Coordinates of C-alpha atoms and ligand atoms in Angstrom, one line a residue:
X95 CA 61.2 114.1 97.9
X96 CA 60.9 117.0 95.7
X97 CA 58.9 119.0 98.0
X98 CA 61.9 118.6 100.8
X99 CA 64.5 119.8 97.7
X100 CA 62.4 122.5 96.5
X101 CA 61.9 123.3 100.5
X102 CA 66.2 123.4 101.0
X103 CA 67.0 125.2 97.9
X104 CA 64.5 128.2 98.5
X105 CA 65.9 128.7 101.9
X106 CA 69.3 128.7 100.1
X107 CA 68.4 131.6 97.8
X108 CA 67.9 133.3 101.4
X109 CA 71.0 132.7 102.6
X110 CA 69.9 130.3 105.3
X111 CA 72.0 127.3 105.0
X112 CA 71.4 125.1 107.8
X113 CA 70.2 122.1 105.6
X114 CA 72.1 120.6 102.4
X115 CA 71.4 118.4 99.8
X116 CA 73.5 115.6 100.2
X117 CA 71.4 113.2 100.9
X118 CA 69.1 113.4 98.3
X119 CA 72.2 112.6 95.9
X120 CA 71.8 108.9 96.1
X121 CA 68.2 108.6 94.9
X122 CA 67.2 106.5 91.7
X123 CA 70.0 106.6 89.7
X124 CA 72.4 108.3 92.0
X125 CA 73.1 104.4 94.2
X126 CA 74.3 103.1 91.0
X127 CA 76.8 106.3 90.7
X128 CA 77.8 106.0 94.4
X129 CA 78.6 102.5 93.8
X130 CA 80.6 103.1 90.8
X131 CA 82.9 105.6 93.0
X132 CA 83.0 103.5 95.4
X133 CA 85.1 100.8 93.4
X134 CA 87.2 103.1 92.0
X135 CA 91.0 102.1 93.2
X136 CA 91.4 105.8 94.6
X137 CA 88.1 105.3 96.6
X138 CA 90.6 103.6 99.2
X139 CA 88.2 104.3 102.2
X140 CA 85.8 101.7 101.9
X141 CA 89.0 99.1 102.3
X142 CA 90.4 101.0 105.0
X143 CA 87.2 101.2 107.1
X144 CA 86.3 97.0 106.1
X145 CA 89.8 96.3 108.2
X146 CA 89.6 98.5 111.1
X147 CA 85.7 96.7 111.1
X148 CA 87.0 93.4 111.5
X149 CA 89.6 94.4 113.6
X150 CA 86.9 96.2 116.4
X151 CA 84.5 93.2 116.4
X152 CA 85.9 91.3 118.9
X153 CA 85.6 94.2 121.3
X154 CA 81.9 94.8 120.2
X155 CA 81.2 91.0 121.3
X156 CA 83.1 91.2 124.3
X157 CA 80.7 94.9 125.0
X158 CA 77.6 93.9 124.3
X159 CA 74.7 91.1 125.8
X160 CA 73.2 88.4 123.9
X161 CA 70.8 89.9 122.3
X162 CA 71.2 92.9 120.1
X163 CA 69.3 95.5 117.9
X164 CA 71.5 97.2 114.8
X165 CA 70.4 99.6 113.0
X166 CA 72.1 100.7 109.9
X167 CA 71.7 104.7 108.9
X168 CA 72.9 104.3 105.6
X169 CA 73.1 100.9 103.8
X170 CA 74.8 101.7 101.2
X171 CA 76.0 99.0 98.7
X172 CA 75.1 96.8 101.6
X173 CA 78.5 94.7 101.8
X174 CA 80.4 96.1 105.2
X175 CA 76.8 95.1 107.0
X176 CA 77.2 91.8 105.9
X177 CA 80.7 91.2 107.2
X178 CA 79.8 92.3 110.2
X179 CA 76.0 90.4 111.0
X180 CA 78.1 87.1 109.5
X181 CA 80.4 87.3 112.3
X182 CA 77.8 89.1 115.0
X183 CA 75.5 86.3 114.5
X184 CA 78.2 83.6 115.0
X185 CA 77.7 84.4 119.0
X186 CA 75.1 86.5 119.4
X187 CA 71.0 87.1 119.1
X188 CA 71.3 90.0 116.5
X189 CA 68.1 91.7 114.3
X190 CA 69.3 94.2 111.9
X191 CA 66.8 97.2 110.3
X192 CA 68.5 98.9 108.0
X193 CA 67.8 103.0 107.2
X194 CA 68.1 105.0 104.0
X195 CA 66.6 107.7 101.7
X196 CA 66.9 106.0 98.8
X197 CA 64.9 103.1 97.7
X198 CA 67.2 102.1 95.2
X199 CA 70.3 101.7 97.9
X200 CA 68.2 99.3 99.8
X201 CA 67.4 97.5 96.9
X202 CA 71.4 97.1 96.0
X203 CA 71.9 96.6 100.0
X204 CA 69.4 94.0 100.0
X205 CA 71.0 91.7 97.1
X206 CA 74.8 92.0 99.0
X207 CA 73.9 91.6 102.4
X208 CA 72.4 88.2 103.2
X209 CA 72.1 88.4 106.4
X210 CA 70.4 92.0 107.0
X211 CA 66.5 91.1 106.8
X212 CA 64.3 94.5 107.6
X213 CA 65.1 97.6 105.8
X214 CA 63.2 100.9 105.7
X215 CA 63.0 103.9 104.2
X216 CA 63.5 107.0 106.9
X217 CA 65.5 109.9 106.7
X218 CA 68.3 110.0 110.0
X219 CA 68.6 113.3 109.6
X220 CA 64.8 113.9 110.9
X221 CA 64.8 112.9 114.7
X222 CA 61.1 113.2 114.4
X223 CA 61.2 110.5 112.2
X224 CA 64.0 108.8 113.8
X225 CA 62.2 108.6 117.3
X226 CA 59.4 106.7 115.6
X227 CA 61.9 104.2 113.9
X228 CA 63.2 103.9 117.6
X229 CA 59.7 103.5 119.3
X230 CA 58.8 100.4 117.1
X231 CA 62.4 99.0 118.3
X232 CA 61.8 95.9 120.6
X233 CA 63.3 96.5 123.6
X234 CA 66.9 95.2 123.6
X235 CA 70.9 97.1 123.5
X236 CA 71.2 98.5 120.1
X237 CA 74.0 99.3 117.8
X238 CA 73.8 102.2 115.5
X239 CA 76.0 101.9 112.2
X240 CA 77.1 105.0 111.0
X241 CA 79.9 104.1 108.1
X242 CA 81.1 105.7 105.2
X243 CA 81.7 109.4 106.1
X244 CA 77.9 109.6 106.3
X245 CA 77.6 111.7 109.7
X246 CA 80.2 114.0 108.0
X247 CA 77.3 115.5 105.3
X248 CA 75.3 116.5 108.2
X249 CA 75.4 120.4 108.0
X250 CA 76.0 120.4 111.6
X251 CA 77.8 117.1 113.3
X252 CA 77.7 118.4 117.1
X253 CA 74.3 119.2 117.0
X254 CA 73.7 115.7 115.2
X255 CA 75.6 114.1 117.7
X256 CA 73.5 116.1 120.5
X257 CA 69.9 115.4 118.7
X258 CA 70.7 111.8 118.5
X259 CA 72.0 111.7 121.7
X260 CA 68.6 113.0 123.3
X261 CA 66.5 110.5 121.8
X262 CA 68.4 107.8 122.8
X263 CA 66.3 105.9 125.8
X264 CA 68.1 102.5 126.0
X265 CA 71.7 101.4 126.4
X266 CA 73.0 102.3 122.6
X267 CA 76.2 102.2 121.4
X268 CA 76.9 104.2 118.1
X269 CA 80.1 103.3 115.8
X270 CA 80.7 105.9 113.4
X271 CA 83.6 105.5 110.4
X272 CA 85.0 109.2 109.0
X273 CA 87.9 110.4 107.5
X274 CA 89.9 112.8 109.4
X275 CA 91.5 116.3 108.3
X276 CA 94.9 116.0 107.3
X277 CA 97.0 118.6 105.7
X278 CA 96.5 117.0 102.5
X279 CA 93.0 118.5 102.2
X280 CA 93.7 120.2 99.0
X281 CA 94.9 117.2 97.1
X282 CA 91.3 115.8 98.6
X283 CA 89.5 118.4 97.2
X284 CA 91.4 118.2 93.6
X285 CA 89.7 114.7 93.9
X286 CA 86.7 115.6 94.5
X287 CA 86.4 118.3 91.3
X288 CA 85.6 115.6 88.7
X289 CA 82.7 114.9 86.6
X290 CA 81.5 111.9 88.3
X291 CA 81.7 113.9 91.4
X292 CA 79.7 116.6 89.8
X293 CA 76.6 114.4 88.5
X294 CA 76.5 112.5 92.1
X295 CA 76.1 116.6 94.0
X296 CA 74.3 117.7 91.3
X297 CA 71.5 115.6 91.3
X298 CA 69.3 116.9 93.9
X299 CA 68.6 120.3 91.7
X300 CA 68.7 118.2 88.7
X301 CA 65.9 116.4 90.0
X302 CA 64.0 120.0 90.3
X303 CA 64.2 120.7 86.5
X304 CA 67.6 123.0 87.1
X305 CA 70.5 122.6 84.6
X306 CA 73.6 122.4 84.8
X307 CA 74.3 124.9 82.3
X308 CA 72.3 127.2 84.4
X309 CA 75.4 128.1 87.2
X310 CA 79.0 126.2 87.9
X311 CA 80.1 124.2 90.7
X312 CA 82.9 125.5 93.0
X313 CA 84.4 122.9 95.5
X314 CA 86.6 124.3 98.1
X315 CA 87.7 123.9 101.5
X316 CA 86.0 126.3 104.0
X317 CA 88.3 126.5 106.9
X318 CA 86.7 128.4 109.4
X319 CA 84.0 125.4 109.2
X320 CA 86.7 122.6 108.3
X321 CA 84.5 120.9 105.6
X322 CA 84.4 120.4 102.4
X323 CA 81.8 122.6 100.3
X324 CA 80.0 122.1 97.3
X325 CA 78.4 125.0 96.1
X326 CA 76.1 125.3 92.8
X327 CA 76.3 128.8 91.7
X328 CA 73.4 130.3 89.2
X329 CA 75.5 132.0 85.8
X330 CA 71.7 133.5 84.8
X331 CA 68.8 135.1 86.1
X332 CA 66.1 132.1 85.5
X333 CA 62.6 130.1 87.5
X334 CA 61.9 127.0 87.9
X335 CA 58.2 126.1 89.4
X336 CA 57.9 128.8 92.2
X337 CA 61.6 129.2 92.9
X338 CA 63.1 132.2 91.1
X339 CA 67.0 132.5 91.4
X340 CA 69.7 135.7 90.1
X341 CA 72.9 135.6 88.3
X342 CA 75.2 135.2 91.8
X343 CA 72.8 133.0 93.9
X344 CA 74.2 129.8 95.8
X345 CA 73.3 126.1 96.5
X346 CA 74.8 124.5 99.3
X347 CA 75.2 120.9 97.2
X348 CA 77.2 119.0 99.8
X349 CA 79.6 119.6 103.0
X350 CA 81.9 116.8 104.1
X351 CA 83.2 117.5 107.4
X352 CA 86.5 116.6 108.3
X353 CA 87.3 117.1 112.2
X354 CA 90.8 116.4 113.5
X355 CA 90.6 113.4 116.5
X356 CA 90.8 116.1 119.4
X357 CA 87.9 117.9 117.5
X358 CA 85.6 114.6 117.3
X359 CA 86.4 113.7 120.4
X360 CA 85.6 117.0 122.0
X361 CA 82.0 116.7 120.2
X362 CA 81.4 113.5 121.5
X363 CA 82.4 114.0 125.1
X364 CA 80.9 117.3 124.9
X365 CA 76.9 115.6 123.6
X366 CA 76.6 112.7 126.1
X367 CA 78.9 110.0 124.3
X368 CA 81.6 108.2 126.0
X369 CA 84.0 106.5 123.9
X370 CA 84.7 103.3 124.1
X371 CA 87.3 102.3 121.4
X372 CA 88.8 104.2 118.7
X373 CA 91.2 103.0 115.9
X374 CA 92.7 104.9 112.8
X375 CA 94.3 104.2 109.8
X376 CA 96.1 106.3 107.5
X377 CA 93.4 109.5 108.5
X378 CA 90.1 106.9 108.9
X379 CA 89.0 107.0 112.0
X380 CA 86.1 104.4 113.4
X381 CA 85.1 105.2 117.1
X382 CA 83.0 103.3 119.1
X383 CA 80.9 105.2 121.4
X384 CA 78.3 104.3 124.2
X385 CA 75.6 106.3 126.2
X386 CA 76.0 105.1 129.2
Ligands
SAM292 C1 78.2 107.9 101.9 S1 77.0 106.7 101.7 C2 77.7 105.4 102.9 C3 77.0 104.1 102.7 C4 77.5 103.0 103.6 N1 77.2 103.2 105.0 C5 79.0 102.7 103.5 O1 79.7 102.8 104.5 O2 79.4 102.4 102.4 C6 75.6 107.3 102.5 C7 74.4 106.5 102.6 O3 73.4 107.0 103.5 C8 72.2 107.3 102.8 N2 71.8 108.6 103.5 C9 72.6 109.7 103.6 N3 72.0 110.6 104.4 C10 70.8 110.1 104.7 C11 69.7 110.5 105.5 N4 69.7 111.7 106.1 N5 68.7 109.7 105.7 C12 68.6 108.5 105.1 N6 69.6 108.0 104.3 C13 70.7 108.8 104.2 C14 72.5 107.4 101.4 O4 71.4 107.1 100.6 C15 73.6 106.3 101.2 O5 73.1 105.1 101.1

């Protein structure tokens, strides 16, 4: 994993930022961290996005066959896959295979979710390795999971959405949960500049041997890419292994996308996905898409 850090960060120091770190944020002790935020009462998200779960399930039975493949990219703390295999598996023939970076997510995702049985570790951000997930698949509809804001830390969401879209062979529905832009976004990104924040982003570099005293973190808004950006920023000329970094140098930490509807919708339409459903509450959005 180190190797892929090291990897990002030197192309960062270039100026080529089309990777981020995000996703190495959740390893070791970074699950427990996300967990904690997540049960903070300002984290209201996860709430939001159980209700407008239960409230699209119905539809999902009435869409799909008898037999079904989910997979999960991103188990998390593992609880919103169990509501939703608890009342799949009421009517229907479901296996579940659940994706993640992090070893010790699946281990949390494994003790909350009872009913989600194969896990693995693959990063969705690699289609290579995402089309040989997909090739071991047994040959039956599937349902991609995609909760939690997690498609929003990909550096690039159309071209995601595209990518994923290509690899796709059978009939596959995808059902992504993200929170919208709304004209809030700078009381969101007050949120967002706290410690616990901090140590979550920062633990990619961390995990390198670079310190925290070495730069600051800025958290802004970038509007002409309507995300949220995390940037580390070196304070000191320094080396750590190979990589060599100035006084001025950047990190792209994080990015957390946050589309309007017409702007999601325009992405999916335009990348080979037709919606199917979409419901939003109070600036979370769930859509349920299809390929065919
Ligand atoms: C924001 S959390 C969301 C978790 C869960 N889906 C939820 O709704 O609560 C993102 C999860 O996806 C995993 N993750 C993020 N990017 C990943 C990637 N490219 N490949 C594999 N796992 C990834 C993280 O380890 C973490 O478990």
């Amino acid at each position: 994993m180190n190797e892929q850090i090291e990897k990002i960060v030197r192309q960062h120091l270039q100026e080529n930022y089309s990777d981020s770190l995000t996703r190495f944020s959740y390893l070791n002790g970074g699950a427990e961290q996300f967990i904690r935020l997540t049960q903070n009462p300002d984290y209201t998200s996860y709430e939001r996005e159980l209700n407008l779960i239960n409230q699209i399930l119905p539809n999902i039975k009435n869409l799909v066959g008898s037999n079904l493949q989910i997979i999960d990219f991103g188990v998390g703390d593992g609880r919103k896959l169990n509501q939703i295999l608890s009342s799949l598996r009421e009517s229907i023939d479901v296996s579940y295979l659940g994706l993640d970076l992090s070893p010790t997510m699946i281990e949390v995702a494994r003790i909350n979710n009872r009913f989600g049985d194969i896990y693995s570790i693959c990063d969705f951000s690699n289609m290579g390795q995402l089309t040989s997930v997909f090739e071991r698949l047994h040959d039956s509809e599937r349902l991609i999971f995609m909760l939690g804001n997690t498609i929003t830390n990909e550096v690039d969401v159309e071209s995601y959405l595209h990518s994923l879209r290509s690899i796709t062979e059978r009939q596959t529905y995808l059902a992504i949960g993200l929170e919208l832009f709304q004209d809030n976004v700078d009381e969101i990104v007050r949120e967002y500049r706290n410690e616990e924040n901090y140590n979550l982003t920062f633990r990619p570099l961390e995990m390198i041997g670079i310190e925290r005293n070495h730069g600051q973190i800025d958290i802004d808004f970038n509007p002409e890419r309507q995300r949220i950006e995390e940037w580390f920023i070196f304070n000191q000329d320094g080396q750590v292994r190979d990589i060599q970094y100035q006084e001025g140098d950047r990190v792209l930490l994080s990015v957390t996308y946050k589309p309007t509807m017409t702007q999601i919708r325009e992405m999916i339409n335009n990348n080979g996905w037709n919606e199917e459903m979409s419901i939003v509450d109070r600036g979370y959005a769930l859509l349920l898409l299809s390929s065919d």
